[in-house]
C-alpha cells in the first residue's frame, strides 16, 4: 500500500464512542502503511489519548489521521484540534505525573515519547492543536 492510495480521515470527537472510532481508524491506517503490530498499538494508544483529552477538556473537536511521505519515508500524521479552554501551562502538562483529571498523568508525555515528532499549540479560550508524526522503520 502506498501513501498516494490512502486519504486523510477526520473523525469528529463528541462522544466516548468517537474515541474508539478514531483509535480503530488509526490502527487500520497504520497497518495499511506497513507499521508493525507494536507500532500499530502505539499509534492507537496515542490517538486514544489525544481524543480523550478533547472529549474530557474541550467537549468536542477533531482527530485527522493522514498518511504522509517525506523524502521517501512513509509515516502517519495525527492532528488533534479543539476549540476548548486551552492548556494554561503546556510545560507543566508535558511533565510526567501531571494531571488535572485525577488520571495517571501519562497522556501527553507518553504520546510525546512514542512519536518521532510532537508539536503542541494552545491558547487560553481558543483551544489546542497537537500534531504528532510517526515514521515507519
Coordinates of C-alpha atoms in Angstrom, one line a residue:
X1 CA 0.0 0.0 0.0
X2 CA 1.5 3.3 -1.0
X3 CA 0.7 6.7 0.6
X4 CA -1.0 8.0 -2.6
X5 CA -3.7 5.3 -2.3
X6 CA -4.8 6.4 1.1
X7 CA -6.6 9.6 2.1
X8 CA -6.7 11.5 5.3
X9 CA -9.7 10.8 7.5
X10 CA -11.2 13.2 10.0
X11 CA -13.2 11.9 12.9
X12 CA -15.3 14.2 15.0
X13 CA -14.8 13.7 18.7
X14 CA -18.1 14.4 20.6
X15 CA -18.8 11.1 22.4
X16 CA -16.8 8.4 24.0
X17 CA -17.6 6.1 21.1
X18 CA -15.9 8.6 18.8
X19 CA -12.6 7.9 20.7
X20 CA -12.9 4.2 19.8
X21 CA -13.7 5.1 16.2
X22 CA -10.6 7.3 15.9
X23 CA -8.4 4.6 17.5
X24 CA -9.7 2.0 15.0
X25 CA -9.1 4.2 12.0
X26 CA -5.5 4.9 13.2
X27 CA -4.8 1.2 13.8
X28 CA -6.1 0.3 10.3
X29 CA -4.3 3.1 8.5
X30 CA -1.0 2.3 10.3
X31 CA -1.4 -1.4 9.3
X32 CA -2.1 -0.4 5.7
X33 CA 1.1 1.7 5.7
X34 CA 3.2 -1.3 6.9
X35 CA 3.7 -0.5 10.5
X36 CA 4.4 -3.5 12.8
X37 CA 1.8 -4.7 15.3
X38 CA 3.6 -3.0 18.3
X39 CA 3.6 0.4 16.5
X40 CA 0.0 -0.1 15.4
X41 CA -0.9 -0.4 19.1
X42 CA 1.2 2.7 20.0
X43 CA -0.5 4.7 17.3
X44 CA -3.9 3.6 18.5
X45 CA -2.9 4.4 22.1
X46 CA -1.6 7.9 21.1
X47 CA -4.8 8.6 19.2
X48 CA -6.9 7.5 22.1
X49 CA -5.0 9.8 24.5
X50 CA -5.4 12.8 22.2
X51 CA -9.1 12.1 21.5
X52 CA -9.8 11.5 25.2
X53 CA -8.2 14.9 26.0
X54 CA -10.5 16.5 23.5
X55 CA -13.6 14.8 25.0
X56 CA -12.7 15.5 28.6
X57 CA -11.3 19.0 28.4
X58 CA -12.9 20.6 25.3
X59 CA -16.1 18.6 24.9
X60 CA -15.6 18.3 21.1
X61 CA -13.1 18.6 18.4
X62 CA -11.5 16.5 15.6
X63 CA -8.8 14.0 15.0
X64 CA -7.4 13.9 11.5
X65 CA -5.3 10.8 10.5
X66 CA -3.1 11.4 7.5
X67 CA -0.7 9.2 5.6
X68 CA 2.4 11.2 4.7
X69 CA 5.5 10.9 2.7
X70 CA 8.7 12.9 3.1
X71 CA 12.0 12.3 1.3
X72 CA 10.9 8.8 0.5
X73 CA 9.9 8.0 4.1
X74 CA 6.4 6.9 4.9
X75 CA 4.6 8.0 8.0
X76 CA 1.4 8.7 9.8
X77 CA 0.4 12.2 11.0
X78 CA -2.3 12.7 13.6
X79 CA -3.7 16.2 14.1
X80 CA -5.9 16.8 17.2
X81 CA -7.8 20.1 17.2
X82 CA -10.3 21.5 19.6
X83 CA -11.8 24.9 20.5
X84 CA -11.8 24.3 24.2
X85 CA -10.4 26.4 27.1
X86 CA -6.8 25.7 26.1
X87 CA -3.9 24.5 28.3
X88 CA -2.8 27.1 30.8
X89 CA 0.7 25.7 31.2
X90 CA 1.9 23.5 28.4
X91 CA 5.3 22.8 30.0
X92 CA 3.6 21.5 33.1
X93 CA 1.1 19.5 31.0
X94 CA 4.1 17.7 29.4
X95 CA 5.6 16.7 32.8
X96 CA 5.2 13.0 33.8
X97 CA 2.6 12.6 36.5
X98 CA 0.9 16.0 36.0
X99 CA -2.9 15.6 35.8
X100 CA -5.9 17.8 36.2
X101 CA -8.4 14.9 35.8
X102 CA -7.1 12.5 38.5
X103 CA -5.7 10.1 36.0
X104 CA -2.1 8.8 35.9
X105 CA -0.8 11.9 34.1
X106 CA 0.9 9.8 31.4
X107 CA -1.1 11.1 28.5
X108 CA 0.7 13.9 26.6
X109 CA 4.2 12.9 27.9
X110 CA 3.6 9.3 26.9
X111 CA 2.4 10.4 23.4
X112 CA 5.4 12.6 23.0
X113 CA 7.8 9.7 23.9
X114 CA 6.1 7.2 21.5
X115 CA 6.2 9.6 18.4
X116 CA 9.0 10.9 16.2
X117 CA 7.6 14.4 16.0
X118 CA 5.4 16.2 18.5
X119 CA 4.1 19.7 18.3
X120 CA 1.5 21.4 20.6
X121 CA 0.0 24.8 20.4
X122 CA -2.6 26.1 22.8
X123 CA -4.1 29.5 23.6
X124 CA -6.4 30.3 26.5
X125 CA -10.0 30.4 25.3
X126 CA -9.1 29.5 21.8
X127 CA -8.3 25.8 22.0
X128 CA -5.4 23.4 21.4
X129 CA -3.8 21.8 18.4
X130 CA -1.5 18.8 18.7
X131 CA 0.3 17.3 15.7
X132 CA 2.2 14.0 16.0
X133 CA 4.1 12.0 13.4
X134 CA 5.5 8.5 13.4
X135 CA 7.7 7.3 10.6
X136 CA 7.7 3.7 9.5
X137 CA 11.0 1.9 10.2

